[in-house]
mmCIF file of C-alpha atoms in Angstrom:
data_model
loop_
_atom_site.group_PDB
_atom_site.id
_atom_site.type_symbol
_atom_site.label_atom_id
_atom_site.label_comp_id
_atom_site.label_asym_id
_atom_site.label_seq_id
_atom_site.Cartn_x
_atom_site.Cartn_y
_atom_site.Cartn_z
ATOM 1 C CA UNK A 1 -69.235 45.871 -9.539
ATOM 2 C CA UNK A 2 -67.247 44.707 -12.729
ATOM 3 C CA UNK A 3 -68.156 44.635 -16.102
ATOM 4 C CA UNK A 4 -68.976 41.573 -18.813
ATOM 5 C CA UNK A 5 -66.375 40.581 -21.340
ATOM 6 C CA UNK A 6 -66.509 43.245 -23.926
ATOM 7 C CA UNK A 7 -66.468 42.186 -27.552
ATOM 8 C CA UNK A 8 -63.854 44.199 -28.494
ATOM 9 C CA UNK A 9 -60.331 42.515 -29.208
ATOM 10 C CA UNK A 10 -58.344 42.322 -26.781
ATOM 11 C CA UNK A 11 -61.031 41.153 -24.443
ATOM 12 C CA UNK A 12 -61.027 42.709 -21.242
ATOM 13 C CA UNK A 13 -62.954 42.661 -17.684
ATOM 14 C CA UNK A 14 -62.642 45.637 -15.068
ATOM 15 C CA UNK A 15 -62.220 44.384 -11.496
ATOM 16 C CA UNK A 16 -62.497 46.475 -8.993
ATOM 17 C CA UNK A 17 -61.779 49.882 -10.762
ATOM 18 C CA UNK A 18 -58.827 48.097 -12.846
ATOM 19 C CA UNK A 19 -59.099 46.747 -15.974
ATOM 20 C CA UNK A 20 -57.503 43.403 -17.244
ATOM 21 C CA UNK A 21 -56.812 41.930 -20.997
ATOM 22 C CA UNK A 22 -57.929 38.630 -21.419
ATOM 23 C CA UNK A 23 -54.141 36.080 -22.914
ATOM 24 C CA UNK A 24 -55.410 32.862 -22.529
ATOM 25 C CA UNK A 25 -57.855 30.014 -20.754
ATOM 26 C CA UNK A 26 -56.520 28.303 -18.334
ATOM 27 C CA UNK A 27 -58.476 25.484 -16.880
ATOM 28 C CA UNK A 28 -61.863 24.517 -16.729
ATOM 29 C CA UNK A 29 -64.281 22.800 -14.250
ATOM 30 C CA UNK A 30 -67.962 21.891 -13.518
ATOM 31 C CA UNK A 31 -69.087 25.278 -11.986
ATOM 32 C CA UNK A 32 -65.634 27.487 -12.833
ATOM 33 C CA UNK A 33 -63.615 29.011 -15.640
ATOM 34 C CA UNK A 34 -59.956 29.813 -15.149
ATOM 35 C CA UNK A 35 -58.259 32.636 -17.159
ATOM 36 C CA UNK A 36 -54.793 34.175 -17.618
ATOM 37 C CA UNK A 37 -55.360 38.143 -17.934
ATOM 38 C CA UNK A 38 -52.913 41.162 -17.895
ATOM 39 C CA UNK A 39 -53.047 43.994 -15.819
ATOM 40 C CA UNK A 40 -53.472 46.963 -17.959
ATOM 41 C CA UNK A 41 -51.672 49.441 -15.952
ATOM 42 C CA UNK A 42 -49.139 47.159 -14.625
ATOM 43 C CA UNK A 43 -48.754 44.398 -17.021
ATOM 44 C CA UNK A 44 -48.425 41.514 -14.640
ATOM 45 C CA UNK A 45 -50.051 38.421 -15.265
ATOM 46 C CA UNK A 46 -53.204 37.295 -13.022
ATOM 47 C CA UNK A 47 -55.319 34.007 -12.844
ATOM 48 C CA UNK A 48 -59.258 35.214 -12.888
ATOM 49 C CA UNK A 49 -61.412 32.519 -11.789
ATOM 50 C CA UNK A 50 -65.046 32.670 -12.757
ATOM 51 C CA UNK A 51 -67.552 31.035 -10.621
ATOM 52 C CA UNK A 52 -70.794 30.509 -11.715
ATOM 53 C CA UNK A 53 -73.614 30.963 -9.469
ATOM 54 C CA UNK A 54 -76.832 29.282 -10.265
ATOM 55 C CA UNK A 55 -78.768 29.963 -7.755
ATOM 56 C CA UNK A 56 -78.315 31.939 -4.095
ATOM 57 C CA UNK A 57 -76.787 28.940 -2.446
ATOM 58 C CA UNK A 58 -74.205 28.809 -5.540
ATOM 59 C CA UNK A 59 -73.852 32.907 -4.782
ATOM 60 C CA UNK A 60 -73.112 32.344 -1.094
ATOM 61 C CA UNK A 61 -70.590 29.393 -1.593
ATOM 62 C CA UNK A 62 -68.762 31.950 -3.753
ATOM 63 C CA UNK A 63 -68.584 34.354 -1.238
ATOM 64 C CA UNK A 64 -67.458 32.210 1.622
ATOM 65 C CA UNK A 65 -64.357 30.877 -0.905
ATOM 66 C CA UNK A 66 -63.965 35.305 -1.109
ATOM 67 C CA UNK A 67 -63.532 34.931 3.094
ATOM 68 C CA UNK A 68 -61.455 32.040 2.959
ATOM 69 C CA UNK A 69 -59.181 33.933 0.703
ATOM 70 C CA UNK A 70 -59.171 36.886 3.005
ATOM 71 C CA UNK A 71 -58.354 35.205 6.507
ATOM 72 C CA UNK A 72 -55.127 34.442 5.522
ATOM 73 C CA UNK A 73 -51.966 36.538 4.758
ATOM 74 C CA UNK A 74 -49.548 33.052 4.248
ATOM 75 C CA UNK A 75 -47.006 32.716 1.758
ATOM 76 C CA UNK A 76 -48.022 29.062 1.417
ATOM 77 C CA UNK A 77 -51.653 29.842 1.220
ATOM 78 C CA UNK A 78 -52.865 31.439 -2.185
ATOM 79 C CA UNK A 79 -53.734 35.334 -2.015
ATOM 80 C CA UNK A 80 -56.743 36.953 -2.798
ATOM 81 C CA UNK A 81 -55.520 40.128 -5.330
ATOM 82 C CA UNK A 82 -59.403 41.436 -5.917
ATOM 83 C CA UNK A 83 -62.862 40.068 -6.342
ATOM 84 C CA UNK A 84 -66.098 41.186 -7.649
ATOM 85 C CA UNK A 85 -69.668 39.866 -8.230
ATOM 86 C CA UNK A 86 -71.009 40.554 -11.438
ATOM 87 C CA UNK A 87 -74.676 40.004 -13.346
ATOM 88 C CA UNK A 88 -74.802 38.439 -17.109
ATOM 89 C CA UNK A 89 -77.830 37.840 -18.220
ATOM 90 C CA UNK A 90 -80.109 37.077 -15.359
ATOM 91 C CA UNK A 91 -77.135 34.955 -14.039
ATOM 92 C CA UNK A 92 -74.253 35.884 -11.134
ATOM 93 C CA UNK A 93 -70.712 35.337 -11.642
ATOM 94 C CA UNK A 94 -68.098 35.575 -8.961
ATOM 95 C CA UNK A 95 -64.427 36.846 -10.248
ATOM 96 C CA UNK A 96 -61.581 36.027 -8.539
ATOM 97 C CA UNK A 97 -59.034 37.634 -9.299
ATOM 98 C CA UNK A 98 -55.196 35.259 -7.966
ATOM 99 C CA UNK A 99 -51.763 35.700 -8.685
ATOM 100 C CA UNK A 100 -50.441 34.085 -11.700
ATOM 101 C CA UNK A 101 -47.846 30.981 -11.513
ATOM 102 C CA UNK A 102 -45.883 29.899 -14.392
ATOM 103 C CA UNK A 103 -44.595 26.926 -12.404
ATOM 104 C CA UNK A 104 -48.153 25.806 -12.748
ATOM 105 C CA UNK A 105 -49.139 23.077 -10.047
ATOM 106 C CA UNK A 106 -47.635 20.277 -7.851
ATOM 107 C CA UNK A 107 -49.528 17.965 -10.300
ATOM 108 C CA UNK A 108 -47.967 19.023 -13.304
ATOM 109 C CA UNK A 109 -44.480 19.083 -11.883
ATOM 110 C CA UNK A 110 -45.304 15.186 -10.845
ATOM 111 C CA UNK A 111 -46.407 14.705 -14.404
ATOM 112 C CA UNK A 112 -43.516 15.699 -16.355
ATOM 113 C CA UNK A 113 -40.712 13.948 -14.022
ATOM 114 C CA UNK A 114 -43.236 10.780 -14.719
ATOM 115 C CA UNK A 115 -43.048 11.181 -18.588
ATOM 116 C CA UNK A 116 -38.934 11.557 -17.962
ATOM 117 C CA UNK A 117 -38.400 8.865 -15.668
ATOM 118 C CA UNK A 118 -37.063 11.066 -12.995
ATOM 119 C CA UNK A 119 -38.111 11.463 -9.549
ATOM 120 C CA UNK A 120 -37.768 14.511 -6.807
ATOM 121 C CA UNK A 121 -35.063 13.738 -4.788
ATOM 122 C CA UNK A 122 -35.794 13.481 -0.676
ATOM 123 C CA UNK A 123 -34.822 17.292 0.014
ATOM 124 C CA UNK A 124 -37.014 18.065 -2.808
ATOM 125 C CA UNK A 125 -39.749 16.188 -1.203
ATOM 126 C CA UNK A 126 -39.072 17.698 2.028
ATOM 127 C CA UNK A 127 -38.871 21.423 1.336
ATOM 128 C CA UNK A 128 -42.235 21.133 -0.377
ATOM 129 C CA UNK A 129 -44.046 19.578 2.247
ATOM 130 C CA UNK A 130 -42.513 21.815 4.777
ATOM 131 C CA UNK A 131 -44.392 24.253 3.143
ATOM 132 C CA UNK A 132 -47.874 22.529 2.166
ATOM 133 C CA UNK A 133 -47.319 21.863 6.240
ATOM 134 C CA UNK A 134 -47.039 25.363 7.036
ATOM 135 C CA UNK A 135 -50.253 26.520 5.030
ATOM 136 C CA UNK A 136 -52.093 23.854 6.412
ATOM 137 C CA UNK A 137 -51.151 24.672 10.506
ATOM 138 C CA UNK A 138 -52.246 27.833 9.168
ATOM 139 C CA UNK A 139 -55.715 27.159 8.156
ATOM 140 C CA UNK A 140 -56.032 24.083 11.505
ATOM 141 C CA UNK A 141 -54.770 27.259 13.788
ATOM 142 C CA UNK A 142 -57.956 29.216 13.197
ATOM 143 C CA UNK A 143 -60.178 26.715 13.296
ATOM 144 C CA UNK A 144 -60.484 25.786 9.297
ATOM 145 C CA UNK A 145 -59.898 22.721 7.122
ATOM 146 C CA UNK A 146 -59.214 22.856 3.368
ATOM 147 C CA UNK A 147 -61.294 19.246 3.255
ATOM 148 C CA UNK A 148 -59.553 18.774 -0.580
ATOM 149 C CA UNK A 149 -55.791 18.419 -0.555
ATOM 150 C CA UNK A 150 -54.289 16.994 -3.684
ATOM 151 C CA UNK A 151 -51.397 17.527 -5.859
ATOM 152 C CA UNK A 152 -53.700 19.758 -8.405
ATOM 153 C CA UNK A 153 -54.809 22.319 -5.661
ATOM 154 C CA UNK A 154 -50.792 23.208 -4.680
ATOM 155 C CA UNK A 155 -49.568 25.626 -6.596
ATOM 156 C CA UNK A 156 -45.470 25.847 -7.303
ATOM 157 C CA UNK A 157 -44.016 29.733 -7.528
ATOM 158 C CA UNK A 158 -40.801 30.565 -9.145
ATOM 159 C CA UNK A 159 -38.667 28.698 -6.040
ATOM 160 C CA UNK A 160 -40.786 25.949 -5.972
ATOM 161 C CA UNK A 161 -42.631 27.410 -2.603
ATOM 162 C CA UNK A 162 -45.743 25.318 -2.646
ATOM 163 C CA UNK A 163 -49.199 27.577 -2.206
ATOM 164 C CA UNK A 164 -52.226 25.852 -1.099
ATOM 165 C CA UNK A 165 -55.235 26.617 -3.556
ATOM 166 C CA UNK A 166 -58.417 26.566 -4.399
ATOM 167 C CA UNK A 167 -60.435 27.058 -0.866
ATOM 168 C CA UNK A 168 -64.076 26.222 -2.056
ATOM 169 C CA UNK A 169 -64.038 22.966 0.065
ATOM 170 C CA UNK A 170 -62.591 24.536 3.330
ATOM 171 C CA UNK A 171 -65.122 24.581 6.151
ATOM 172 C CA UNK A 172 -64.892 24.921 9.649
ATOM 173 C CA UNK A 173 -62.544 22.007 11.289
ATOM 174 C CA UNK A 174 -64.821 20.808 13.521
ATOM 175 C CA UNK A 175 -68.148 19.234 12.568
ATOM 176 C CA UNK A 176 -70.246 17.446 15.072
ATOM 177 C CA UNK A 177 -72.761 15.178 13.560
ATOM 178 C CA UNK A 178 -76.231 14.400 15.585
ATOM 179 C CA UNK A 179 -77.813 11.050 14.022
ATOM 180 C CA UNK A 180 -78.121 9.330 10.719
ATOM 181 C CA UNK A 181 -79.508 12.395 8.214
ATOM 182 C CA UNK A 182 -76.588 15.149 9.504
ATOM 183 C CA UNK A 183 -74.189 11.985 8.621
ATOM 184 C CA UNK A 184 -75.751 11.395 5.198
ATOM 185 C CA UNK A 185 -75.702 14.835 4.509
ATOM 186 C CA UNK A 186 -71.934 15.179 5.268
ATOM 187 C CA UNK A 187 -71.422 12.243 3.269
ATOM 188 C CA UNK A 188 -73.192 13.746 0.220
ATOM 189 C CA UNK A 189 -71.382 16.684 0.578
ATOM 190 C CA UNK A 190 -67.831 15.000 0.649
ATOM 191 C CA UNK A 191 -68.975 13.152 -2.403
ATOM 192 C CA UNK A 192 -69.420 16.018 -4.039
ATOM 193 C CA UNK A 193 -66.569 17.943 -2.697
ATOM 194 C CA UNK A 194 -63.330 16.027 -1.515
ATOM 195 C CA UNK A 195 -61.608 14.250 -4.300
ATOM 196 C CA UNK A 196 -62.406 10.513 -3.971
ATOM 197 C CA UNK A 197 -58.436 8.977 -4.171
ATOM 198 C CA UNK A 198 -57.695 11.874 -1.581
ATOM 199 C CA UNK A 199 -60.494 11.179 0.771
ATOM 200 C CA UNK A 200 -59.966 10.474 4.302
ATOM 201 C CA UNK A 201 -61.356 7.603 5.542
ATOM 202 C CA UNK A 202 -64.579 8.604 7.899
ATOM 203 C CA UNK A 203 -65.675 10.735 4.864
ATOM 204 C CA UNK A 204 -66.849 7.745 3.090
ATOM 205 C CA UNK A 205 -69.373 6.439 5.620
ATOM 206 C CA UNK A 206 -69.751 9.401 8.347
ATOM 207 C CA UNK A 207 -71.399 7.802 11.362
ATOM 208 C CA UNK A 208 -74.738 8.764 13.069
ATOM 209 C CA UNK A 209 -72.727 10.406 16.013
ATOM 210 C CA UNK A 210 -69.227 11.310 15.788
ATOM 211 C CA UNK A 211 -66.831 14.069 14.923
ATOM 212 C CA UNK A 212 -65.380 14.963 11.940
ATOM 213 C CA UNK A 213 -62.513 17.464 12.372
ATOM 214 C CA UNK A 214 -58.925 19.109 10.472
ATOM 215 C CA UNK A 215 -57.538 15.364 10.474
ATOM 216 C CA UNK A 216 -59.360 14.586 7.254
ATOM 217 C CA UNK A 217 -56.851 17.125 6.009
ATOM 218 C CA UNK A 218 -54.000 15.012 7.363
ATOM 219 C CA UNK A 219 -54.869 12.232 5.544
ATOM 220 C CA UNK A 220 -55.210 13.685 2.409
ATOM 221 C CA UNK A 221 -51.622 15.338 3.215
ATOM 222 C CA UNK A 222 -50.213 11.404 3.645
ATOM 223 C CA UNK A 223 -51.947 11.067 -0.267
ATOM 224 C CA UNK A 224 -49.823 14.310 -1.414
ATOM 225 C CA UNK A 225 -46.600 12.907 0.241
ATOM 226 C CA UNK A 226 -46.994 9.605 -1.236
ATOM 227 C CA UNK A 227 -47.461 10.861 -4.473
ATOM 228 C CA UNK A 228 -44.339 12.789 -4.265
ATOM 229 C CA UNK A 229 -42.320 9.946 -3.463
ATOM 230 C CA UNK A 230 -44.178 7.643 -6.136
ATOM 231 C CA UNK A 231 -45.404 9.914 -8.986
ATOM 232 C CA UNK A 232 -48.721 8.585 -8.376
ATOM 233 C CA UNK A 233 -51.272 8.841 -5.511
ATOM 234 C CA UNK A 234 -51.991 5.454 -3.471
ATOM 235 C CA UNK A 235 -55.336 5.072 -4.245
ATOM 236 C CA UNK A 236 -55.180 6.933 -8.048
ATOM 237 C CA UNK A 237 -55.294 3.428 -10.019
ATOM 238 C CA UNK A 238 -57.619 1.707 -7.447
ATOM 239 C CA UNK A 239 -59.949 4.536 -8.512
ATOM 240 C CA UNK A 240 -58.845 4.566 -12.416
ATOM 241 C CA UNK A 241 -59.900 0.226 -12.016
ATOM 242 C CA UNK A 242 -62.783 1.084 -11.114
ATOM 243 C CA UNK A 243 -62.488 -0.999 -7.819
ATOM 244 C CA UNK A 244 -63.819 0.441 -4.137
ATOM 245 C CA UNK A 245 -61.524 3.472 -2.628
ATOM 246 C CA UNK A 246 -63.780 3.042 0.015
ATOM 247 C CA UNK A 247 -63.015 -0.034 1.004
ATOM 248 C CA UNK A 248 -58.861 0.396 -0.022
ATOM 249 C CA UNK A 249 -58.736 3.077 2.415
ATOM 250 C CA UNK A 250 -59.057 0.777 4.694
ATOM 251 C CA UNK A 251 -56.230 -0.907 5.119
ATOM 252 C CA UNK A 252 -52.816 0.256 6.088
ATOM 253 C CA UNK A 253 -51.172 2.133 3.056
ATOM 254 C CA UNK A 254 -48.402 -0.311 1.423
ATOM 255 C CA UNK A 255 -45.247 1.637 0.615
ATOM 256 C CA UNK A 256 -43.814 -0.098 -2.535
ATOM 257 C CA UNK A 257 -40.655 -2.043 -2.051
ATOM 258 C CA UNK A 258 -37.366 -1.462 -2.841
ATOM 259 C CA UNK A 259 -38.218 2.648 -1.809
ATOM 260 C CA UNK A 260 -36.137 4.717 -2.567
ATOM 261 C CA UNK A 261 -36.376 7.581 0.108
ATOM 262 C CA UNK A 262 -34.856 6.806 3.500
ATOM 263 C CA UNK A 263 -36.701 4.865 6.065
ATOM 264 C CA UNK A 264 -37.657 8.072 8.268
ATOM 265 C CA UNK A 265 -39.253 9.368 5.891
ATOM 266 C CA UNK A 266 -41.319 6.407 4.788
ATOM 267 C CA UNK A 267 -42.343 6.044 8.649
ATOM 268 C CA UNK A 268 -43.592 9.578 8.749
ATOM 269 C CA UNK A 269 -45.758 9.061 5.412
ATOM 270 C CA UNK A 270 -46.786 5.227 7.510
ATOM 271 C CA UNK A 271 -48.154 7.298 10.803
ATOM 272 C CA UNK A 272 -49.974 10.018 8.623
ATOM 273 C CA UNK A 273 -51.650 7.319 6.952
ATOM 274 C CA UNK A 274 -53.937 5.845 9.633
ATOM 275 C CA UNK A 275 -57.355 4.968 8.377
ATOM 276 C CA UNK A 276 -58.670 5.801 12.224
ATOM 277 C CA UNK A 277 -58.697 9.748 12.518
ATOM 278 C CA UNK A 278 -58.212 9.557 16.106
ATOM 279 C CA UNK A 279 -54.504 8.173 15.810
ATOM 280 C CA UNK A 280 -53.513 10.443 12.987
ATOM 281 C CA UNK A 281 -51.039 13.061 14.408
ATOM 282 C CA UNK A 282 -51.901 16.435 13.960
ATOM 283 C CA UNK A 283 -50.304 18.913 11.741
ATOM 284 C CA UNK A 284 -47.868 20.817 14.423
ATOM 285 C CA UNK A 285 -46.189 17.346 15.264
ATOM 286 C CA UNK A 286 -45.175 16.666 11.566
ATOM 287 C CA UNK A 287 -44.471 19.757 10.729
ATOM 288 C CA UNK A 288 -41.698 19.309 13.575
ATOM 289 C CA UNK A 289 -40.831 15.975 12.151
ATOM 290 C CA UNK A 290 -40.844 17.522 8.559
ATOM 291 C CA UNK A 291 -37.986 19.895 9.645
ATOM 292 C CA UNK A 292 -35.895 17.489 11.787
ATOM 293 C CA UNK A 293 -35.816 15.322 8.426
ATOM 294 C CA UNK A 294 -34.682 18.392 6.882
ATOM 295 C CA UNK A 295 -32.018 19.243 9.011
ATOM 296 C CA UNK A 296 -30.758 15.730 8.792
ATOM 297 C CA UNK A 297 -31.126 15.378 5.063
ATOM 298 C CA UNK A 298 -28.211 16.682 2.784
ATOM 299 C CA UNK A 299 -28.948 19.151 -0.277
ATOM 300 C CA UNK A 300 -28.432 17.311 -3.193
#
């Protein structure tokens, strides 16, 4: 077990066995902190994210995000360094302890070529999904969907190797809903858990019998790819209007005219983008797509 922030200066938490200064906050959501420590013995940088656990269902959510880390040894899909469960006053944290990226996230890269009026060019575009593609067949392979794909949860490293993060959301692939209260309950739980502008379609009102599998991830991939190629996601100022995503999602997704990636490209993001899940390909087929584009596409 690990130990509570001490009050001396520097800061520092023990993970297992290893101790860690506290540099600087990183981020900060509803149930989560995010920190940027240093190793103590080998003075590398680490992200520690701190789950708080309210309650034993909050305790056994963090723990299955702990074995989503540890199923996968993928360069696109984000490592799990150490982890512990600690007790501070009467309350459980979870530490996860993730390697550090300076390059921040796919988000952020977005952000600044927005604020400079630049855009990634189409190899640019391509390389990264390759890899986003190549975590994802990963998690679809054995069995798993990361159920909240957005620019915010793909990390960039050094080369600008996308790593898939934050696995909270990922559940099994393939969920079979029996009658109207297993649909509401879904629905509740995408709510709460699959960012509304990245949302796949059938999330939003889950019928009474159906099934719900890895293509919700697919759709949310078609939202990623579109906001690479237009700084923003397709549904992002729907949402900001405060008009129905719901009802958007719809309709075919309308790729903004003059565009300027090339046309095969622009058909790949058009037959990702298929409100019905059932005519969505699946991620093995555009990953092959992904590197045909590549090979045709020069390196700017």
């Amino acid at each position: 077990m690990g130990q509570a922030l001490c009050i001396c200066s520097p800061s520092s938490i023990t993970i297992e066995n290893k101790k860690y200064y506290f540099v600087q906050k990183l981020a900060e959501g509803g149930f989560s902190y995010v920190d940027k420590v240093e190793g103590a013995k080998d003075g590398h940088y680490y992200a520690v994210k701190r789950i708080l656990c309210h309650d034993r269902e909050g305790r056994q959510e963090a723990q299955t995000e702990v074995e989503m880390h540890q199923l996968f040894n993928h360069p696109n899909i984000l490592t799990l360094v150490a982890h512990t469960f600690i007790d501070i006053g009467g309350k459980t944290e979870a530490w996860l302890l993730l390697p550090y990226f300076t390059n921040g996230t796919l988000w952020c890269l977005l952000e600044k070529l927005r604020d400079r009026a630049k855009f990634l060019c189409e190899n640019e575009v391509l390389e990264i999904l390759h890899g986003i593609c190549s975590g994802l067949k990963a998690m679809h392979d054995k069995g798993y969907a990361h159920r909240d794909l957005k620019p915010t949860n793909v990390l960039l490293d050094e080369e600008n190797r996308p790593v898939l993060m934050d696995l909270g959301s990922m559940s099994r692939a393939r969920i079979e809903v029996r009658g109207s209260k297993e649909a509401m309950t879904l629905q509740d739980w995408a709510a709460q858990k699959c960012t509304i502008s990245y949302r796949a379609p059938e999330l939003f009102n889950v019928e009474s019998h159906c099934i719900i599998d890895e293509r919700t991830d697919i759709w949310s991939l078609g939202c990623v790819l579109y906001c690479m190629m237009m700084l923003e996601g397709p549904y992002d100022m729907i949402f900001q209007k405060g008009d129905s995503v719901a009802l958007a999602v719809q309709n075919p997704v309308s790729i903004p005219q003059p565009c300027r990636f090339s046309q095969s490209l622009q058909t790949l993001l058009s037959s990702i983008m298929v409100s019905n899940p059932q005519e969505r390909p699946d991620i093995k087929w555009i990953l092959d797509q992904v590197q045909v584009l590549k090979a045709q596409t020069p390196v700017v």
